[in-house]
PDB file of C-alpha atoms (C1' of nucleotides) in Angstrom:
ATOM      1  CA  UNK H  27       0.000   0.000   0.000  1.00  0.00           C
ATOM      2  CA  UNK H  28       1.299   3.628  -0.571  1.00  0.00           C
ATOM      3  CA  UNK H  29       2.179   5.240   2.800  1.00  0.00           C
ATOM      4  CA  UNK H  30       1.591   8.594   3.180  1.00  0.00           C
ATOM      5  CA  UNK H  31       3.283  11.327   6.042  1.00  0.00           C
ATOM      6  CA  UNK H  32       1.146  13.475   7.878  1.00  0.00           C
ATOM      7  CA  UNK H  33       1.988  16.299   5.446  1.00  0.00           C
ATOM      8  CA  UNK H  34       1.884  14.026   2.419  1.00  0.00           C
ATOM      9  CA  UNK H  35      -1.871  13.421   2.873  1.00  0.00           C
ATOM     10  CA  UNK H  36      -2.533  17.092   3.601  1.00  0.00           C
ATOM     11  CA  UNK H  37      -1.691  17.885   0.567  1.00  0.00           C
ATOM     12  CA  UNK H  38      -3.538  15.144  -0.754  1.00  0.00           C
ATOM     13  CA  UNK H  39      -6.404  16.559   0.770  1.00  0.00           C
ATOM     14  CA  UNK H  40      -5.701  19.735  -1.101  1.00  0.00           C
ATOM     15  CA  UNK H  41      -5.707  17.846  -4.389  1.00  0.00           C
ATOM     16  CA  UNK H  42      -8.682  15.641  -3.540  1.00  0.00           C
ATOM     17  CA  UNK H  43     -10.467  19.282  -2.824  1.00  0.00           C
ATOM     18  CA  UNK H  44     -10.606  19.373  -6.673  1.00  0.00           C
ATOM     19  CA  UNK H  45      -8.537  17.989  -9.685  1.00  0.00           C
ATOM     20  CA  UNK H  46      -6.713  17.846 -12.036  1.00  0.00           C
ATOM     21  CA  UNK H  47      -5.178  21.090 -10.632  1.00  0.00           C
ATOM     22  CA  UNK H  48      -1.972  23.077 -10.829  1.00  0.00           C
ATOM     23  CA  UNK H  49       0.512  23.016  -8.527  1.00  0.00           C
ATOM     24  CA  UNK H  50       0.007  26.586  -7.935  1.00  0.00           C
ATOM     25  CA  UNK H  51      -3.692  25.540  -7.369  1.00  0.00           C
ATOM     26  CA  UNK H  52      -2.441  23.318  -4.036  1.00  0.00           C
ATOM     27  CA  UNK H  53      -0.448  26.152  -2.807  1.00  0.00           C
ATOM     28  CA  UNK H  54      -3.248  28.629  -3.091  1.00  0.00           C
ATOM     29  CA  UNK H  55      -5.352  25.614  -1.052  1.00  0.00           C
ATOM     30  CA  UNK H  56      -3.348  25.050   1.370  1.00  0.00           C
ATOM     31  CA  UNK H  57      -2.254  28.618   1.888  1.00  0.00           C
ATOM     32  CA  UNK H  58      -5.565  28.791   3.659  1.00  0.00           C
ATOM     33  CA  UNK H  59      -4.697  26.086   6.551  1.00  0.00           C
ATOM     34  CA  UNK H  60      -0.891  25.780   6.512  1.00  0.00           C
ATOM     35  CA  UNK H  61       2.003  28.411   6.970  1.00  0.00           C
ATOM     36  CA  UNK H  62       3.975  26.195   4.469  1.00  0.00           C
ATOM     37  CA  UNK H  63       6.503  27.794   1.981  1.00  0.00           C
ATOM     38  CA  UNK H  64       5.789  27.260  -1.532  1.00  0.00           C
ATOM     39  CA  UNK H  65       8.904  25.024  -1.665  1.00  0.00           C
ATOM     40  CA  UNK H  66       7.906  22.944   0.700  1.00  0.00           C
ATOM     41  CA  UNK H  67       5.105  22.045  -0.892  1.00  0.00           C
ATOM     42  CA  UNK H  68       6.506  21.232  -4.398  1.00  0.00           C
ATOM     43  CA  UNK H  69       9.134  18.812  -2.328  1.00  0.00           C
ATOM     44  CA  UNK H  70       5.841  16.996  -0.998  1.00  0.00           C
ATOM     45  CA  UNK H  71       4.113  17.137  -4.222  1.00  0.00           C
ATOM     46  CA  UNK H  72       7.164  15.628  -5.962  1.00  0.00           C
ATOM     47  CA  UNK H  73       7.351  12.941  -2.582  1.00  0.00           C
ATOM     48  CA  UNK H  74       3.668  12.002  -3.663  1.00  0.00           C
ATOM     49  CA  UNK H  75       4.462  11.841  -7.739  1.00  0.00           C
ATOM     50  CA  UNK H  76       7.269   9.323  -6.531  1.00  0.00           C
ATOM     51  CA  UNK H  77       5.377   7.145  -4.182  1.00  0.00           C
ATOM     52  CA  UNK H  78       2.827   7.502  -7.369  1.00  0.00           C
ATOM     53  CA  UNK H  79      -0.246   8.937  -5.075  1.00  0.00           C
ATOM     54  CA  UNK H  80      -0.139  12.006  -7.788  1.00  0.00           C
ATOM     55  CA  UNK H  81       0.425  11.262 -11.426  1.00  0.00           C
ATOM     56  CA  UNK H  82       0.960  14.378 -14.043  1.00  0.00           C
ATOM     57  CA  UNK H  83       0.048  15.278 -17.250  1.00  0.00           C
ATOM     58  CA  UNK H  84       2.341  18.390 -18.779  1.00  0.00           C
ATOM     59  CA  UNK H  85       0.761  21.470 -19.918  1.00  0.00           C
ATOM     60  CA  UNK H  86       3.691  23.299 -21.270  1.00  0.00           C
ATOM     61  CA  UNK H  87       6.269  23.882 -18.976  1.00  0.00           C
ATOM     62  CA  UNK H  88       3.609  23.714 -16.096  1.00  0.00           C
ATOM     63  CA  UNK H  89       2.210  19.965 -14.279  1.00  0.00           C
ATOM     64  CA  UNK H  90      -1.665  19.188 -14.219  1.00  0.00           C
ATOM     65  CA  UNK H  91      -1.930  17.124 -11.260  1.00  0.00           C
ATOM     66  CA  UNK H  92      -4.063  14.615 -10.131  1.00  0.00           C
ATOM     67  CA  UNK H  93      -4.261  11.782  -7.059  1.00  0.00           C
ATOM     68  CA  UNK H  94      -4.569   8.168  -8.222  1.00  0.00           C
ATOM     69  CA  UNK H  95      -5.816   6.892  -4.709  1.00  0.00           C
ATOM     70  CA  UNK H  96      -9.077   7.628  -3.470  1.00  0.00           C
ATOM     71  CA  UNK H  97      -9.526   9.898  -0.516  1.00  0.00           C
ATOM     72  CA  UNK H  98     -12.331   7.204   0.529  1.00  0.00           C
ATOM     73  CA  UNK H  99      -9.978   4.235  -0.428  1.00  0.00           C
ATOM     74  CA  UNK H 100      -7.309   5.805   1.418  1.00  0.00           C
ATOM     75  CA  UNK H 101      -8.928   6.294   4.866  1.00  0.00           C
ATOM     76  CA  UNK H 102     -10.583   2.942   4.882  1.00  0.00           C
ATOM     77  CA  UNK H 103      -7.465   1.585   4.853  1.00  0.00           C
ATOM     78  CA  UNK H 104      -5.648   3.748   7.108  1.00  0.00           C
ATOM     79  CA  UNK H 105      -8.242   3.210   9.783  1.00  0.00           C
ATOM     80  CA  UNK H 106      -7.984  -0.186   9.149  1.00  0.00           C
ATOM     81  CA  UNK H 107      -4.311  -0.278  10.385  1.00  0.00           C
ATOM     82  CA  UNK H 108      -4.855   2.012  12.779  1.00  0.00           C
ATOM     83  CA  UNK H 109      -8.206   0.180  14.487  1.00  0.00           C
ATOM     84  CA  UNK H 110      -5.666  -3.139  13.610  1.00  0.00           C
ATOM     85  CA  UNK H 111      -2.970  -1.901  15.600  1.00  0.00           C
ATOM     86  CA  UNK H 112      -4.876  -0.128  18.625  1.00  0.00           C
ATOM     87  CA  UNK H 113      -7.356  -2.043  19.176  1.00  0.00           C
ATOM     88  CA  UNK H 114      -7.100  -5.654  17.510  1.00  0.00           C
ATOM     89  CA  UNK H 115      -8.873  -4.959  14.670  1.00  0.00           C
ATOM     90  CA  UNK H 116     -12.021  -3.777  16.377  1.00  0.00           C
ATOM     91  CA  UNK H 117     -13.943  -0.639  15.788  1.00  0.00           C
ATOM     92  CA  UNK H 118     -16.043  -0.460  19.040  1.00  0.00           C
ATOM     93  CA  UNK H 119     -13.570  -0.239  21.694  1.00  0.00           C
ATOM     94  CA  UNK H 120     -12.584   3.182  19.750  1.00  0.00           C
ATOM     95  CA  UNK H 121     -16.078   4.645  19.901  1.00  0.00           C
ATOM     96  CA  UNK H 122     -16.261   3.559  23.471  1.00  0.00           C
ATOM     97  CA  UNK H 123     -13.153   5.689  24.424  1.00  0.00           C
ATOM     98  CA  UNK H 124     -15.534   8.605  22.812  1.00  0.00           C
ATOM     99  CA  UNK H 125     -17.884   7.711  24.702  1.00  0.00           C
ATOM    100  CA  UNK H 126     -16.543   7.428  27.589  1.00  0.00           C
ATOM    101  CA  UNK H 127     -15.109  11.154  27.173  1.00  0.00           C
ATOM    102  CA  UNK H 128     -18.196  12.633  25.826  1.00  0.00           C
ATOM    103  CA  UNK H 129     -16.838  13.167  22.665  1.00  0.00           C
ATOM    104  CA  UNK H 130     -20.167  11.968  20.576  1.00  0.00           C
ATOM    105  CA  UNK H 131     -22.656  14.431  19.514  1.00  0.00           C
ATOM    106  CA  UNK H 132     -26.118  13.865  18.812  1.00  0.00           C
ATOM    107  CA  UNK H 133     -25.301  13.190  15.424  1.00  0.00           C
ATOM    108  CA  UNK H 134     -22.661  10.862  15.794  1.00  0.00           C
ATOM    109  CA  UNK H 135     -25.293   8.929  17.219  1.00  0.00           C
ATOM    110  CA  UNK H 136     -28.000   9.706  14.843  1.00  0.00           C
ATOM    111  CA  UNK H 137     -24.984   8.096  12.258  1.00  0.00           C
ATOM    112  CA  UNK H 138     -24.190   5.445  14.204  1.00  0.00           C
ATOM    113  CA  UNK H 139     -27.800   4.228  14.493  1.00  0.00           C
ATOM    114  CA  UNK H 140     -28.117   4.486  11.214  1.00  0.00           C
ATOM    115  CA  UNK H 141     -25.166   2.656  10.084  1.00  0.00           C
ATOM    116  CA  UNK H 142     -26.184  -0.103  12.534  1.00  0.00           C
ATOM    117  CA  UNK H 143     -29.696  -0.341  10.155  1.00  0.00           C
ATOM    118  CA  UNK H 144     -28.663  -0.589   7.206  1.00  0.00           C
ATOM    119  CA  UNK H 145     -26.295  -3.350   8.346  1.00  0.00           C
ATOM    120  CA  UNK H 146     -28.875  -5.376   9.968  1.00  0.00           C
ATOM    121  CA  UNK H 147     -31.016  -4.714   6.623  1.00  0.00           C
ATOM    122  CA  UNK H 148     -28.246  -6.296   4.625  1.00  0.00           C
ATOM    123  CA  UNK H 149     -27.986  -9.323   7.364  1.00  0.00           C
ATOM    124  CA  UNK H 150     -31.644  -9.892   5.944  1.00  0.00           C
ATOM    125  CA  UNK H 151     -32.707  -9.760   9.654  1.00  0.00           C
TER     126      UNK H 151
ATOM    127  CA  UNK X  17       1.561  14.719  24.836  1.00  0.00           C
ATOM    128  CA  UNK X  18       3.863  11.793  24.269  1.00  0.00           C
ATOM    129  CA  UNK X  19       3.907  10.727  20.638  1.00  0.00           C
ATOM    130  CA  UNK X  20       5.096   7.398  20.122  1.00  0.00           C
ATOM    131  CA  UNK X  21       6.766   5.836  16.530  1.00  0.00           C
ATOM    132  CA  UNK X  22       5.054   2.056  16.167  1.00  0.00           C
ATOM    133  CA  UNK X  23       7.821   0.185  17.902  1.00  0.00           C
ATOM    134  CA  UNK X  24       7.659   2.306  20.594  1.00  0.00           C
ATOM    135  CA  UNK X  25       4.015   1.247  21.082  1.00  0.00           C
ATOM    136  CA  UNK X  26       4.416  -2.024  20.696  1.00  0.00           C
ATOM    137  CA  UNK X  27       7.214  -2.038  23.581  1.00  0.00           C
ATOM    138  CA  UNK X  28       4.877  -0.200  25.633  1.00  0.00           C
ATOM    139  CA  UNK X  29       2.035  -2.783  24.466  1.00  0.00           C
ATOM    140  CA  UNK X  30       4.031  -5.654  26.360  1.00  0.00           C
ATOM    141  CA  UNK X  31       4.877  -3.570  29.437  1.00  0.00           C
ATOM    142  CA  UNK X  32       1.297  -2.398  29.664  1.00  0.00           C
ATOM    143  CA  UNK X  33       1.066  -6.664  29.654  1.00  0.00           C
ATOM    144  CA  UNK X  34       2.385  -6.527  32.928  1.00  0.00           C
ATOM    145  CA  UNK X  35       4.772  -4.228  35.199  1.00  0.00           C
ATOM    146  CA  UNK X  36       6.649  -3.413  36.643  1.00  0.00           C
ATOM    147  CA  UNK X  37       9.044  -5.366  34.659  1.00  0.00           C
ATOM    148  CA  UNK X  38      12.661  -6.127  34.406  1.00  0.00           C
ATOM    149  CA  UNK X  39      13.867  -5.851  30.548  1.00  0.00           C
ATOM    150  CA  UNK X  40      14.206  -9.288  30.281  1.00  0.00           C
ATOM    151  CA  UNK X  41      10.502  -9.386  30.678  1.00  0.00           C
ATOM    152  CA  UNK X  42       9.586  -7.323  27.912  1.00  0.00           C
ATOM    153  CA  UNK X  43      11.830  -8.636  25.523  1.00  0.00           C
ATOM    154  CA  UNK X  44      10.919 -11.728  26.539  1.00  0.00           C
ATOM    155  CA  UNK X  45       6.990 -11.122  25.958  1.00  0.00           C
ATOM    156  CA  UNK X  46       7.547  -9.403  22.442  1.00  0.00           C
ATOM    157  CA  UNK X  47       9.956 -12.588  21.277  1.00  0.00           C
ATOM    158  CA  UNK X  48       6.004 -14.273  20.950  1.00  0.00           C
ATOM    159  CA  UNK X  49       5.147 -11.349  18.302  1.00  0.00           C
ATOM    160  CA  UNK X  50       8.215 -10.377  17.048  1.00  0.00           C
ATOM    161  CA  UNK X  51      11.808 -10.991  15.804  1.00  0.00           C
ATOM    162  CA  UNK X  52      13.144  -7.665  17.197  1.00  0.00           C
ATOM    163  CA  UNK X  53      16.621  -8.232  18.775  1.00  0.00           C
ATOM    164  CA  UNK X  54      17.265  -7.818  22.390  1.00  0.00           C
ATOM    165  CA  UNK X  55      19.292  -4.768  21.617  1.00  0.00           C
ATOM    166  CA  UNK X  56      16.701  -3.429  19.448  1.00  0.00           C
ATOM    167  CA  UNK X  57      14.136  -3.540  21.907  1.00  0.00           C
ATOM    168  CA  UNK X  58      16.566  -2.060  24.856  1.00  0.00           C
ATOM    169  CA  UNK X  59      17.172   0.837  22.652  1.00  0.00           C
ATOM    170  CA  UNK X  60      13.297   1.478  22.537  1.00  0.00           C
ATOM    171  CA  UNK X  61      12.925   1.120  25.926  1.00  0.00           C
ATOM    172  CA  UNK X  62      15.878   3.879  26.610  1.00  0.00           C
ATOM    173  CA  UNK X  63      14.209   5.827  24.527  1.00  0.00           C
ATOM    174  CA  UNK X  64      10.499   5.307  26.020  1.00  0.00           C
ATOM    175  CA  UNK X  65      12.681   6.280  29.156  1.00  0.00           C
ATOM    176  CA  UNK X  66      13.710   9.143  27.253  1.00  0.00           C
ATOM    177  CA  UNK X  67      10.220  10.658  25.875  1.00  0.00           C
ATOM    178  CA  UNK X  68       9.139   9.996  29.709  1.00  0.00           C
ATOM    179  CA  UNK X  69       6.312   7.636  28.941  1.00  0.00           C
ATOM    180  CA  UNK X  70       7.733   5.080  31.306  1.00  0.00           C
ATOM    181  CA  UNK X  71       9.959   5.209  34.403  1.00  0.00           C
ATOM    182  CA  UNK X  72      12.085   2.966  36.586  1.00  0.00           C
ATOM    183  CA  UNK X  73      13.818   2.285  39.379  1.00  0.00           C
ATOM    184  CA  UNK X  74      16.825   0.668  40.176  1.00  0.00           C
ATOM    185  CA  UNK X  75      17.223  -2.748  41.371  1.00  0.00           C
ATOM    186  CA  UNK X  76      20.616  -3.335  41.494  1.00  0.00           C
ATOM    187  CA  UNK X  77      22.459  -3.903  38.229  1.00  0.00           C
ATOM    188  CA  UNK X  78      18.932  -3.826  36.647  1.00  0.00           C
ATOM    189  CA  UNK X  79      15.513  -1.573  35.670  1.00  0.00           C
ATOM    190  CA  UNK X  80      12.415  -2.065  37.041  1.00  0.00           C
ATOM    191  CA  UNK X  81      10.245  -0.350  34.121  1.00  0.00           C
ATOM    192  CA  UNK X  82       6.519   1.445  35.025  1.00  0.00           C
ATOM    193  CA  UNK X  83       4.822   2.988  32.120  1.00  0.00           C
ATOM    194  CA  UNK X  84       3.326   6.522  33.203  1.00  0.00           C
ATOM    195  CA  UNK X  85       0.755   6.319  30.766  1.00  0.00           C
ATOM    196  CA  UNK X  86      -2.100   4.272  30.841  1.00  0.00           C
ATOM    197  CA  UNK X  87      -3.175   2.380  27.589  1.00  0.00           C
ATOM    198  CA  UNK X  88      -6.614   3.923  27.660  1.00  0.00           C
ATOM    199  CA  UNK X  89      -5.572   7.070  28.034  1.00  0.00           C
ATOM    200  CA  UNK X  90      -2.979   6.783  25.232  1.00  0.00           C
ATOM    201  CA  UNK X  91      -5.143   4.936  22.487  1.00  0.00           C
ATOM    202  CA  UNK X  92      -7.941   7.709  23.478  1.00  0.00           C
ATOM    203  CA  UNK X  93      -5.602  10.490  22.557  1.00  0.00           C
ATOM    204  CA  UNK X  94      -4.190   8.844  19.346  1.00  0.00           C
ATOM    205  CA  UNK X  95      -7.845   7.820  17.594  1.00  0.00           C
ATOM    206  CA  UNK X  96      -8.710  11.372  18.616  1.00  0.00           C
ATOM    207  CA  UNK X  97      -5.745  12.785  16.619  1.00  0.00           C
ATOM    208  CA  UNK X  98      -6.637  10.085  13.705  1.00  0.00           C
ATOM    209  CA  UNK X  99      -9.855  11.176  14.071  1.00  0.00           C
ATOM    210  CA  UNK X 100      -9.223  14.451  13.661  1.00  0.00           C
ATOM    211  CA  UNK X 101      -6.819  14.264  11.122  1.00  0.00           C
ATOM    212  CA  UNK X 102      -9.225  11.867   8.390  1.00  0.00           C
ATOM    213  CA  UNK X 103     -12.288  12.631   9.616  1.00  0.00           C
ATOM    214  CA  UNK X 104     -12.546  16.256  11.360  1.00  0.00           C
ATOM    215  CA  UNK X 105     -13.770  14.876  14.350  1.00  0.00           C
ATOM    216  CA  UNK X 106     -16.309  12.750  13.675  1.00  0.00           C
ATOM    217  CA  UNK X 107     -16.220   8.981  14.038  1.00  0.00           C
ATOM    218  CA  UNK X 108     -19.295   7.907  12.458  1.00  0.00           C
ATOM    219  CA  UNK X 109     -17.526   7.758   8.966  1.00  0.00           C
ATOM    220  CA  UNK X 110     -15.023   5.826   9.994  1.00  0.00           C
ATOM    221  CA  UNK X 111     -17.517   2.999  11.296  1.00  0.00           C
ATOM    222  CA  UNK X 112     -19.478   3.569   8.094  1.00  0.00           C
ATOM    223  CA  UNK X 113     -16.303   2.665   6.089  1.00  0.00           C
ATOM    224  CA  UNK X 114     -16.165  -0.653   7.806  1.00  0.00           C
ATOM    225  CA  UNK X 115     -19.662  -1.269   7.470  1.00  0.00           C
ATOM    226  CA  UNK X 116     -19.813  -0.802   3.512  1.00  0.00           C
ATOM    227  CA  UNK X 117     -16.686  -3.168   3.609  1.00  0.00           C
ATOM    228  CA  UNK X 118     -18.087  -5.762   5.548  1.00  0.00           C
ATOM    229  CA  UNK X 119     -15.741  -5.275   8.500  1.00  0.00           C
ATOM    230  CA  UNK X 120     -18.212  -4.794  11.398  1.00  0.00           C
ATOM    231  CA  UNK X 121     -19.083  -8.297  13.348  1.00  0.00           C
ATOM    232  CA  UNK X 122     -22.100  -9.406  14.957  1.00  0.00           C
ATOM    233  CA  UNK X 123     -20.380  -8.388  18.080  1.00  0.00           C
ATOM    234  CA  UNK X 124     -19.041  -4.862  16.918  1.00  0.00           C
ATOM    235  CA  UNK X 125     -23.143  -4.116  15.888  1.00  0.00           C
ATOM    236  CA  UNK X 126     -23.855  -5.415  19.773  1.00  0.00           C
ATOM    237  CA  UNK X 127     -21.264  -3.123  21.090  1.00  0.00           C
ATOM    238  CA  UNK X 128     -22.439  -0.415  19.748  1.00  0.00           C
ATOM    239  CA  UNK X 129     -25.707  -0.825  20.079  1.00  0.00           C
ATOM    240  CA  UNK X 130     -25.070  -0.628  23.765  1.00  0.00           C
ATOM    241  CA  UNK X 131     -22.734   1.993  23.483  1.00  0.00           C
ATOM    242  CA  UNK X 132     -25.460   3.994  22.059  1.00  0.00           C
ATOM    243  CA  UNK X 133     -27.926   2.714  24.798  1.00  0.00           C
ATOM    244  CA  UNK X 134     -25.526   3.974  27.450  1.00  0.00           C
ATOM    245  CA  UNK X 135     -24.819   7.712  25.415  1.00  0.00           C
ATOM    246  CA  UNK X 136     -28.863   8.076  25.647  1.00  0.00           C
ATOM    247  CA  UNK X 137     -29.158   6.839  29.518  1.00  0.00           C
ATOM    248  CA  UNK X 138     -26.669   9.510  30.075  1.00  0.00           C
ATOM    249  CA  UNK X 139     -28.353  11.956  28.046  1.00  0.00           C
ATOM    250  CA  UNK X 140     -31.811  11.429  30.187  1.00  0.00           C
ATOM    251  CA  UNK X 141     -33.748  10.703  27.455  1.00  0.00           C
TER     252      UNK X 141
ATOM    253  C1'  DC Y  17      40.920 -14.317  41.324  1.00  0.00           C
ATOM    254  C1'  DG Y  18      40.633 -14.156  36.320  1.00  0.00           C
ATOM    255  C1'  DT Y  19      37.172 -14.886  32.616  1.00  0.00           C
ATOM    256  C1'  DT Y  20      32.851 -14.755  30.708  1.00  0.00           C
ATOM    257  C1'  DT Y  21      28.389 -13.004  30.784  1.00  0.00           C
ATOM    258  C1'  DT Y  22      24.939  -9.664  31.262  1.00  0.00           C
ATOM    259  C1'  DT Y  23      23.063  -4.894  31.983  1.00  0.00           C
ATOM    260  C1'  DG Y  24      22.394  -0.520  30.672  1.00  0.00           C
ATOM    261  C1'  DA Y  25      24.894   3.432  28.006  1.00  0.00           C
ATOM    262  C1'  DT Y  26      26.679   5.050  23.975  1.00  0.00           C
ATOM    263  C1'  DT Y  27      27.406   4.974  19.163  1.00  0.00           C
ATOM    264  C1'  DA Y  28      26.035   3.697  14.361  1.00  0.00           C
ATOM    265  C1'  DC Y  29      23.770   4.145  10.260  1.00  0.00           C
ATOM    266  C1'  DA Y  30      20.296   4.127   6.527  1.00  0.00           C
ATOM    267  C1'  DG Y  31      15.734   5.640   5.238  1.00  0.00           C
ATOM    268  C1'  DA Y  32      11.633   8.751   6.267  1.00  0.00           C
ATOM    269  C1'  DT Y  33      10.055  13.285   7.324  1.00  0.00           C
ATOM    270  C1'  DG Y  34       9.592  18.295   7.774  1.00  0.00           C
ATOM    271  C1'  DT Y  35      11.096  22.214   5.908  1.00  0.00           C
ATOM    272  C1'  DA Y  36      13.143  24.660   2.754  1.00  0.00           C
ATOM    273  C1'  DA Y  37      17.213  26.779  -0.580  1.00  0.00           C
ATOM    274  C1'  DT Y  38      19.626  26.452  -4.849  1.00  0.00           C
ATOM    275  C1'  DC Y  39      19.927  25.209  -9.686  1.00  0.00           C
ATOM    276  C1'  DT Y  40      18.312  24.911 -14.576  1.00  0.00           C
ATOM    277  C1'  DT Y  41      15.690  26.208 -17.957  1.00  0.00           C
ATOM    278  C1'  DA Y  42      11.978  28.236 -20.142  1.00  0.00           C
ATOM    279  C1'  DA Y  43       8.680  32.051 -20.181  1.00  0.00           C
ATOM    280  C1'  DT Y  44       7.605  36.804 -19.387  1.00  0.00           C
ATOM    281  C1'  DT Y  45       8.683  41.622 -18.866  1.00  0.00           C
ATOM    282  C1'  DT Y  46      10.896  45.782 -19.995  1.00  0.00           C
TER     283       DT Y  46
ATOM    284  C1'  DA P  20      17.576  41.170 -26.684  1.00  0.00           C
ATOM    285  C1'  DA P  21      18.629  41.405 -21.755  1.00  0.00           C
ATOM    286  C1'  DA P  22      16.816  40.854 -17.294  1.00  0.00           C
ATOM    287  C1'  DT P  23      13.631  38.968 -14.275  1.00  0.00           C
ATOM    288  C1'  DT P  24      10.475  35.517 -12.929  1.00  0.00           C
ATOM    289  C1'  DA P  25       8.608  31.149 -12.282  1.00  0.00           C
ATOM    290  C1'  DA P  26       8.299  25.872 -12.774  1.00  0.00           C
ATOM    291  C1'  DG P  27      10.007  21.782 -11.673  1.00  0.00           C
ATOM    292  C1'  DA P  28      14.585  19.197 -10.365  1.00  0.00           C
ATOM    293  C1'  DT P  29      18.095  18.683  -7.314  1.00  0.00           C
ATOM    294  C1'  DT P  30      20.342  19.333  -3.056  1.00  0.00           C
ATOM    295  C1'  DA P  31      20.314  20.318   1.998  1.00  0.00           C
ATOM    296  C1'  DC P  32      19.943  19.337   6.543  1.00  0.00           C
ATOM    297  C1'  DA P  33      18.204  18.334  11.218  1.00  0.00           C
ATOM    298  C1'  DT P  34      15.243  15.068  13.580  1.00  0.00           C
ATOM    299  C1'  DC P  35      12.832  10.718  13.975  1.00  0.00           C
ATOM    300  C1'  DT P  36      12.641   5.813  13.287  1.00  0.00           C
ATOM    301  C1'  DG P  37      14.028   1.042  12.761  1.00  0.00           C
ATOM    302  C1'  DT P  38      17.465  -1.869  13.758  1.00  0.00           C
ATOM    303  C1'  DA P  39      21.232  -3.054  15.815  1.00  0.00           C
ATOM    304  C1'  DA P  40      26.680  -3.178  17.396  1.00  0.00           C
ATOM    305  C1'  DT P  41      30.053  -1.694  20.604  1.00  0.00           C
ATOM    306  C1'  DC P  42      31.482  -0.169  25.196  1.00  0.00           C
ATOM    307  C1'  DA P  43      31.945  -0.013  30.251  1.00  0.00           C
ATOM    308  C1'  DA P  44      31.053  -1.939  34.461  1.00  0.00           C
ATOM    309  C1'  DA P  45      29.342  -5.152  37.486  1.00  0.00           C
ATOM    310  C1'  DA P  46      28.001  -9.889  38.442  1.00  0.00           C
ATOM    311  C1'  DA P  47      28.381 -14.787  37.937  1.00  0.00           C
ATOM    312  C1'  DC P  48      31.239 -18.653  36.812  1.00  0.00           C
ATOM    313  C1'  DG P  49      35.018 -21.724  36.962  1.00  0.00           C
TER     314       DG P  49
END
DNA sequence: CGTTTTTGATTACAGATGTAATCTTAATTT
DNA sequence: AAATTAAGATTACATCTGTAATCAAAAACG
């Protein structure tokens, strides 16, 4: 699977935002939440052409960029790890720590409740 | 807080097994899940030592390690970062990832279920 | 008591990461 | 046309991480 740093996948997020797009499309984008120098984020944009999260197209002298993972794709499978490393695989001991700590809304639950329908639906049951 | 690289956590997985305990311990309870030398883990443990998330005391030639974080405590603190960081917050579409993949268990839907139950109790509704 | 073993301390070293600066070359400006 | 700008490529460099090896000192062994 392609690995991405923290910062890698922020720029990702810029890109996911909307593409194909110009590099000088992810600085404007991430101008907005980051204090990161232009540079900085060609080096991560070049990081993410060579792990091949970001193919290219040229357009003159300039790069049309765009990712070729998923943002969806992407998190599922970073969670997976993540819930596979914490917490053996299993999702509800992590919403029980928010739980615990009051950190689900009203809508979390609404979500949750949902969730658990549709997956009963689809048990037939 | 105390960030923690993978094989950190895992050494701190095996002391949070038991403690305190002697190095030999922990090396010995990560030679089940790993091939990590004994020199490998002792330098993770120095620098657990190091980033203060466990402690000792002496006992002669050798450590007695304590972690000074709990595992709760530290799991709650690193979803809610990975939370954060995927998901802005929320934790509803991370369980709804693992439902459309077929990753949620009879057991996870029970879990939640009562997790939910409990959130409403405490809501006094 | 001298030798070997064992413990933690120190040192090693390559690859990943954050964070740019410099270089090359082509385009734009004057 | 000469000078400046701007794009991507290359280089930089400290810190973190994985994965040990070496060192110093004390303990155990013979």
């Amino acid at each position: 699977m392609i690995e991405l740093s923290k910062a890698e996948f922020a720029v990702m997020e810029a890109l996911w935002q909307g593409y194909p797009a110009k590099a000088s499309d992810i600085v404007q984008r991430l101008s907005d939440d980051t204090q990161w120098h232009e540079k900085t984020i060609k080096t991560l944009v070049s990081r993410l052409v060579k792990k091949q999260a970001v193919s290219f197209e040229k357009d003159g002298r300039e790069y049309i960029y765009t990712p070729t993972i998923g943002r969806e794709a992407y998190t599922l499978k970073e969670s997976q790890n993540f819930i596979a490393r914490l917490f053996r695989g299993r999702v509800a001991p992590l919403v029980s720590g928010f739980a615990k700590t009051q950190q689900l809304s009203q809508q979390d639950i609404d979500e949750l409740k949902q969730i658990i329908e549709q997956w009963e639906q689809k048990q037939g049951k």
